[in-house]
Tab-separated table of C-alpha atoms in Angstrom:
chain	number	residue	atom	x	y	z
A	221	UNK	CA	76.506	125.619	78.252
A	222	UNK	CA	77.383	122.075	77.245
A	223	UNK	CA	81.126	122.901	77.261
A	224	UNK	CA	80.750	124.580	80.876
A	225	UNK	CA	78.995	121.333	82.280
A	226	UNK	CA	81.807	119.137	81.011
A	227	UNK	CA	84.334	121.424	82.581
A	228	UNK	CA	82.415	121.112	86.002
A	229	UNK	CA	82.153	117.270	85.653
A	230	UNK	CA	85.877	117.359	84.893
A	231	UNK	CA	86.692	119.235	87.624
A	232	UNK	CA	84.321	117.346	90.181
A	233	UNK	CA	86.175	114.272	88.979
A	234	UNK	CA	89.513	115.588	89.680
A	235	UNK	CA	88.615	116.963	93.029
A	236	UNK	CA	87.218	113.393	93.882
A	237	UNK	CA	90.280	111.891	92.786
A	238	UNK	CA	92.647	114.075	94.258
A	239	UNK	CA	91.002	116.158	96.676
A	240	UNK	CA	91.538	114.125	99.769
A	241	UNK	CA	95.156	113.565	99.405
A	242	UNK	CA	95.629	117.310	98.406
A	243	UNK	CA	93.992	118.320	101.639
A	244	UNK	CA	96.028	116.137	103.615
A	245	UNK	CA	99.343	117.965	102.086
A	246	UNK	CA	97.704	121.326	103.047
A	247	UNK	CA	96.974	119.955	106.426
A	248	UNK	CA	100.393	118.858	107.033
A	249	UNK	CA	101.817	122.264	105.959
A	250	UNK	CA	99.653	124.187	108.394
A	251	UNK	CA	100.509	122.017	111.226
A	252	UNK	CA	104.205	122.183	110.751
A	253	UNK	CA	104.011	125.965	110.059
A	254	UNK	CA	102.305	126.210	113.808
A	255	UNK	CA	105.114	124.188	115.172
A	256	UNK	CA	107.777	125.977	113.581
A	257	UNK	CA	107.250	129.438	111.816
A	258	UNK	CA	110.073	129.093	109.564
A	259	UNK	CA	108.301	125.980	107.763
A	260	UNK	CA	106.436	128.267	105.319
A	261	UNK	CA	109.348	130.622	104.387
A	262	UNK	CA	110.009	130.909	100.820
A	263	UNK	CA	113.407	129.504	101.246
A	264	UNK	CA	112.418	126.404	103.251
A	265	UNK	CA	109.531	125.988	100.503
A	266	UNK	CA	112.264	125.891	97.683
A	267	UNK	CA	114.510	123.311	100.041
A	268	UNK	CA	111.287	121.235	100.198
A	269	UNK	CA	110.994	121.012	96.249
A	270	UNK	CA	114.702	120.221	95.765
A	271	UNK	CA	114.484	117.611	98.584
A	272	UNK	CA	111.226	116.131	96.984
A	273	UNK	CA	113.074	115.631	93.432
A	274	UNK	CA	115.022	112.771	94.180
A	275	UNK	CA	112.087	111.046	95.960
A	276	UNK	CA	109.542	112.145	93.490
A	277	UNK	CA	111.560	110.799	90.197
A	278	UNK	CA	112.345	107.583	92.115
A	279	UNK	CA	108.381	107.327	92.896
A	280	UNK	CA	107.517	108.007	89.302
A	281	UNK	CA	109.613	104.538	88.387
A	282	UNK	CA	107.885	102.864	91.625
A	283	UNK	CA	104.562	103.618	90.224
A	284	UNK	CA	105.183	101.979	86.990
A	285	UNK	CA	106.181	98.741	88.867
A	286	UNK	CA	103.374	98.739	91.580
A	287	UNK	CA	100.814	99.304	88.609
A	288	UNK	CA	101.973	95.787	87.580
A	289	UNK	CA	101.108	94.507	91.021
A	290	UNK	CA	104.962	93.917	91.534
A	291	UNK	CA	107.581	95.523	93.612
A	292	UNK	CA	111.086	97.199	93.184
A	293	UNK	CA	113.058	97.405	96.473
A	294	UNK	CA	116.416	98.021	94.717
A	295	UNK	CA	115.912	101.614	93.587
A	296	UNK	CA	117.748	102.903	96.570
A	297	UNK	CA	120.790	100.767	95.536
A	298	UNK	CA	120.497	101.954	91.931
A	299	UNK	CA	120.473	105.428	93.215
A	300	UNK	CA	123.838	105.020	94.827
A	301	UNK	CA	125.131	102.819	91.601
A	302	UNK	CA	124.161	105.772	89.319
A	303	UNK	CA	126.277	108.352	91.384
A	304	UNK	CA	129.297	105.816	91.404
A	305	UNK	CA	129.082	105.221	87.831
A	306	UNK	CA	129.160	108.887	87.267
A	307	UNK	CA	132.026	109.555	89.523
A	308	UNK	CA	134.243	106.649	87.762
A	309	UNK	CA	133.427	108.021	84.482
A	310	UNK	CA	134.797	111.388	85.341
A	311	UNK	CA	137.844	109.827	87.023
A	312	UNK	CA	138.550	108.105	83.640
A	313	UNK	CA	138.500	111.326	82.002
A	314	UNK	CA	135.015	111.119	80.186
A	315	UNK	CA	132.929	114.251	79.646
A	316	UNK	CA	129.519	115.175	80.847
A	317	UNK	CA	127.588	113.905	77.745
A	318	UNK	CA	129.074	110.361	77.808
A	319	UNK	CA	128.815	110.234	81.611
A	320	UNK	CA	125.117	110.856	81.717
A	321	UNK	CA	124.264	108.201	78.953
A	322	UNK	CA	126.289	105.533	80.572
A	323	UNK	CA	124.890	106.482	83.863
A	324	UNK	CA	121.436	106.203	82.557
A	325	UNK	CA	122.199	103.004	80.790
A	326	UNK	CA	123.510	101.512	83.913
A	327	UNK	CA	120.167	102.088	85.469
A	328	UNK	CA	118.260	100.562	82.624
A	329	UNK	CA	120.691	97.708	82.647
A	330	UNK	CA	120.032	97.170	86.377
A	331	UNK	CA	116.418	97.446	85.686
A	332	UNK	CA	116.553	95.207	82.860
A	333	UNK	CA	118.084	92.429	85.223
A	334	UNK	CA	115.243	92.709	87.629
A	335	UNK	CA	112.633	92.452	84.927
A	336	UNK	CA	114.086	89.483	83.321
A	337	UNK	CA	114.506	87.485	86.549
A	338	UNK	CA	110.759	88.627	87.479
A	339	UNK	CA	109.199	88.015	83.996
A	340	UNK	CA	111.433	85.204	82.432
A	341	UNK	CA	112.257	82.926	85.535
A	342	UNK	CA	108.818	83.643	87.144
A	343	UNK	CA	110.500	84.765	90.460
A	344	UNK	CA	108.553	87.171	92.736
A	345	UNK	CA	109.470	90.600	92.297
A	346	UNK	CA	109.771	91.108	96.103
A	347	UNK	CA	112.410	88.340	96.484
A	348	UNK	CA	114.388	89.323	93.226
A	349	UNK	CA	114.647	93.056	94.460
A	350	UNK	CA	115.490	92.064	97.669
A	351	UNK	CA	118.443	90.141	96.352
A	352	UNK	CA	119.571	92.665	93.884
A	353	UNK	CA	119.135	95.352	96.537
A	354	UNK	CA	122.099	93.817	98.444
A	355	UNK	CA	124.025	93.007	95.115
A	356	UNK	CA	123.891	96.218	93.602
A	357	UNK	CA	124.903	98.138	97.029
A	358	UNK	CA	127.734	95.666	97.191
A	359	UNK	CA	128.610	96.636	93.752
A	360	UNK	CA	128.732	100.444	94.746
A	361	UNK	CA	131.537	99.842	97.138
A	362	UNK	CA	133.888	97.863	94.824
A	363	UNK	CA	135.562	100.756	92.847
A	364	UNK	CA	136.387	102.684	96.278
A	365	UNK	CA	136.455	100.055	98.916
A	366	UNK	CA	133.399	101.700	100.668
A	367	UNK	CA	134.839	105.204	100.304
A	368	UNK	CA	132.914	108.293	98.729
A	369	UNK	CA	134.159	109.460	95.502
A	370	UNK	CA	134.180	113.205	94.982
A	371	UNK	CA	132.569	114.728	91.551
A	372	UNK	CA	133.900	117.983	90.759
A	373	UNK	CA	132.634	118.494	86.969
A	374	UNK	CA	131.133	121.918	86.879
A	375	UNK	CA	128.164	120.866	84.738
A	376	UNK	CA	127.230	117.647	86.849
A	377	UNK	CA	127.271	119.822	89.986
A	378	UNK	CA	125.303	122.868	88.491
A	379	UNK	CA	122.427	120.355	88.221
A	380	UNK	CA	121.977	120.280	91.818
A	381	UNK	CA	123.150	123.815	92.790
A	382	UNK	CA	122.233	126.311	89.644
A	383	UNK	CA	118.895	127.658	88.814
A	384	UNK	CA	117.176	128.363	85.318
A	385	UNK	CA	114.671	131.091	84.947
A	386	UNK	CA	114.162	131.599	88.475
A	387	UNK	CA	113.765	127.770	89.628
A	388	UNK	CA	116.390	125.517	90.563
A	389	UNK	CA	117.589	123.134	87.642
A	390	UNK	CA	116.524	120.056	89.942
A	391	UNK	CA	112.957	121.264	89.893
A	392	UNK	CA	112.729	121.704	86.092
A	393	UNK	CA	113.856	118.059	85.548
A	394	UNK	CA	111.041	116.811	87.669
A	395	UNK	CA	108.614	118.852	85.758
A	396	UNK	CA	109.990	117.267	82.555
A	397	UNK	CA	110.055	113.885	83.957
A	398	UNK	CA	106.594	114.222	85.510
A	399	UNK	CA	105.043	115.274	82.196
A	400	UNK	CA	106.836	112.485	80.298
A	401	UNK	CA	105.752	109.807	82.734
A	402	UNK	CA	102.212	111.346	82.774
A	403	UNK	CA	101.712	111.402	79.182
A	404	UNK	CA	103.193	107.858	78.538
A	405	UNK	CA	100.902	106.512	81.191
A	406	UNK	CA	97.560	108.076	80.580
A	407	UNK	CA	97.825	109.128	76.806
A	408	UNK	CA	99.640	106.231	75.126
A	409	UNK	CA	98.981	102.714	73.930
A	410	UNK	CA	101.706	101.500	76.260
A	411	UNK	CA	100.260	103.301	79.335
A	412	UNK	CA	96.831	101.436	78.521
A	413	UNK	CA	98.430	98.052	78.272
A	414	UNK	CA	100.397	98.683	81.571
A	415	UNK	CA	97.204	99.145	83.257
A	416	UNK	CA	95.476	96.135	81.761
A	417	UNK	CA	98.420	93.782	82.363
A	418	UNK	CA	98.329	94.975	86.194
A	419	UNK	CA	94.781	94.653	86.549
A	420	UNK	CA	94.039	91.718	84.569
A	421	UNK	CA	96.863	89.758	83.496
A	422	UNK	CA	94.803	86.981	81.789
A	423	UNK	CA	92.858	89.487	79.987
A	424	UNK	CA	95.928	91.177	78.767
A	425	UNK	CA	97.270	87.981	77.481
A	426	UNK	CA	94.203	87.108	75.681
A	427	UNK	CA	94.497	90.676	74.065
A	428	UNK	CA	97.722	89.656	72.628
A	429	UNK	CA	99.620	91.878	74.997
A	430	UNK	CA	103.504	90.513	75.505
A	431	UNK	CA	103.040	90.812	79.213
A	432	UNK	CA	106.737	89.702	79.919
A	433	UNK	CA	107.907	92.569	77.408
A	434	UNK	CA	105.698	95.003	79.307
A	435	UNK	CA	107.279	93.929	82.683
A	436	UNK	CA	110.807	93.994	81.422
A	437	UNK	CA	110.393	97.646	79.912
A	438	UNK	CA	108.694	98.896	83.217
A	439	UNK	CA	111.428	97.599	85.181
A	440	UNK	CA	113.897	99.350	83.179
A	441	UNK	CA	111.851	102.550	83.447
A	442	UNK	CA	112.054	102.178	87.205
A	443	UNK	CA	115.999	101.635	86.901
A	444	UNK	CA	116.261	104.762	84.561
A	445	UNK	CA	114.137	106.899	86.977
A	446	UNK	CA	116.431	105.775	89.924
A	447	UNK	CA	119.431	106.524	87.850
A	448	UNK	CA	118.435	109.938	87.337
A	449	UNK	CA	117.781	110.521	91.015
A	450	UNK	CA	121.131	109.096	91.632
A	451	UNK	CA	122.497	111.940	89.271
A	452	UNK	CA	120.401	114.667	91.073
A	453	UNK	CA	121.380	113.248	94.552
A	454	UNK	CA	125.039	113.162	93.789
A	455	UNK	CA	125.282	116.458	92.059
A	456	UNK	CA	123.786	117.929	95.284
A	457	UNK	CA	126.380	116.224	97.552
A	458	UNK	CA	129.288	116.682	95.098
A	459	UNK	CA	130.024	112.977	95.568
A	460	UNK	CA	128.956	109.544	95.037
A	461	UNK	CA	128.255	107.947	98.478
A	462	UNK	CA	128.167	104.362	99.065
A	463	UNK	CA	125.092	104.558	101.499
A	464	UNK	CA	123.289	106.953	99.205
A	465	UNK	CA	119.556	106.179	98.645
A	466	UNK	CA	119.373	104.326	101.599
A	467	UNK	CA	115.614	103.801	102.493
A	468	UNK	CA	114.607	105.749	99.579
A	469	UNK	CA	112.566	102.882	98.273
A	470	UNK	CA	110.441	103.152	101.380
A	471	UNK	CA	109.622	106.920	100.412
A	472	UNK	CA	108.989	105.929	96.823
A	473	UNK	CA	106.567	103.267	97.791
A	474	UNK	CA	105.025	105.493	100.342
A	475	UNK	CA	104.633	108.292	97.679
A	476	UNK	CA	103.148	106.044	95.144
A	477	UNK	CA	100.577	104.479	97.511
A	478	UNK	CA	99.581	107.669	99.246
A	479	UNK	CA	98.870	108.730	95.644
A	480	UNK	CA	96.415	106.374	94.952
A	481	UNK	CA	98.445	103.566	93.342
A	482	UNK	CA	97.132	100.197	94.255
A	483	UNK	CA	99.609	97.447	95.354
A	484	UNK	CA	97.305	95.094	93.998
A	485	UNK	CA	97.942	96.748	90.460
A	486	UNK	CA	96.007	98.250	87.763
A	487	UNK	CA	95.134	101.629	89.453
A	488	UNK	CA	97.423	104.575	89.907
A	489	UNK	CA	98.062	108.058	88.413
A	490	UNK	CA	101.588	109.998	88.063
A	491	UNK	CA	99.700	113.324	89.489
A	492	UNK	CA	98.628	111.197	92.561
A	493	UNK	CA	102.500	110.093	92.967
A	494	UNK	CA	103.694	113.606	92.806
A	495	UNK	CA	101.077	114.622	95.346
A	496	UNK	CA	102.352	111.736	97.538
A	497	UNK	CA	105.976	112.616	97.235
A	498	UNK	CA	105.280	116.232	98.315
A	499	UNK	CA	103.609	114.770	101.175
A	500	UNK	CA	106.734	112.629	102.189
A	501	UNK	CA	108.967	115.715	101.600
A	502	UNK	CA	106.796	117.851	103.668
A	503	UNK	CA	106.931	115.122	106.557
A	504	UNK	CA	110.777	114.653	106.149
A	505	UNK	CA	111.445	118.531	106.039
A	506	UNK	CA	109.011	119.053	108.751
A	507	UNK	CA	110.240	116.500	111.173
A	508	UNK	CA	113.866	117.541	110.551
A	509	UNK	CA	112.945	121.204	111.421
A	510	UNK	CA	111.457	119.905	114.729
A	511	UNK	CA	114.549	117.887	115.393
A	512	UNK	CA	112.566	114.487	115.242
A	513	UNK	CA	115.160	111.766	115.662
A	514	UNK	CA	115.653	109.565	112.478
A	515	UNK	CA	114.338	106.472	114.296
A	516	UNK	CA	111.254	108.176	115.125
A	517	UNK	CA	110.901	109.237	111.469
A	518	UNK	CA	111.360	105.754	110.212
A	519	UNK	CA	108.333	104.653	112.674
A	520	UNK	CA	106.086	107.622	111.106
A	521	UNK	CA	106.809	106.668	107.584
A	522	UNK	CA	106.081	102.934	108.414
A	523	UNK	CA	102.817	103.921	109.965
A	524	UNK	CA	102.082	106.204	106.764
A	525	UNK	CA	102.418	103.166	104.626
A	526	UNK	CA	100.627	100.742	106.691
A	527	UNK	CA	97.652	103.469	106.839
A	528	UNK	CA	97.808	103.956	103.012
A	529	UNK	CA	97.691	100.323	102.514
A	530	UNK	CA	94.902	99.575	104.944
A	531	UNK	CA	92.752	102.315	102.967
A	532	UNK	CA	93.736	100.788	99.724
A	533	UNK	CA	92.447	97.321	100.863
A	534	UNK	CA	89.402	98.766	102.391
A	535	UNK	CA	88.590	100.835	99.166
A	536	UNK	CA	88.830	97.714	97.110
A	537	UNK	CA	86.261	95.666	99.338
A	538	UNK	CA	84.009	98.201	99.383
A	539	UNK	CA	84.088	97.963	95.344
A	540	UNK	CA	83.335	94.276	95.524
């Protein structure tokens, strides 16, 4: 009896936390299915999941950063850098293993730069990542003078085109990274320190938490997640594109904020971010199927972010 009551309480807590956003996802799916019957086909559903993969992984990294009350606008550029690093490694004759390692290290390094400039020089992360967004995007074009670089390594391209146990490999990668980030955030000391640092920096300092180190590590996590997104995107395109990842930072921010991550810091979950990424993916796919012009899609995404931020601010004011 006690166990059943505990289970009911846990279910109600989950429903209260994620019920609204999950209902929004269902409503969007119903609306788009009425507007285009092909939307709810199995083939299109699998296509949505594969499109969401790149956004979701980048959004996992963004969630960590926003939890600190910071922002990372350079992740779209890091996505492009990762693809180009992979292409250049293969061009120099490196195998798949060393290439993957160097690509992820590149993402971690760029994240380390963002984190160090923010934590050690006390520069606002918004300004830092606006600057590095341009710098990293420029670096992508250096090896090829702005031209795309083909990637023909069969293992690399298999990531974006092959399946395992009936599901695309790219989806399995999302599942693994979701579990990793979810467990790290919700079940470990590092995650609790991240929450405390974002929610109350002074309390974190008095508790002996090395806030600067936490911040640098989290920006590195964001860089790594963006680099993995770059691997997935370039594997689907069979090439590294200098304009890859353009505006993906907006999608990642929208996914995190829609999922309940507070821009003020200290509040957020990976489960919410995953649902938020699915909403963004459904919106992108639905508007593409309806042939909505790209500039209108940008307007819709911007409005979604504004609404999500407004709801976040209103919720905080109601608790005060």
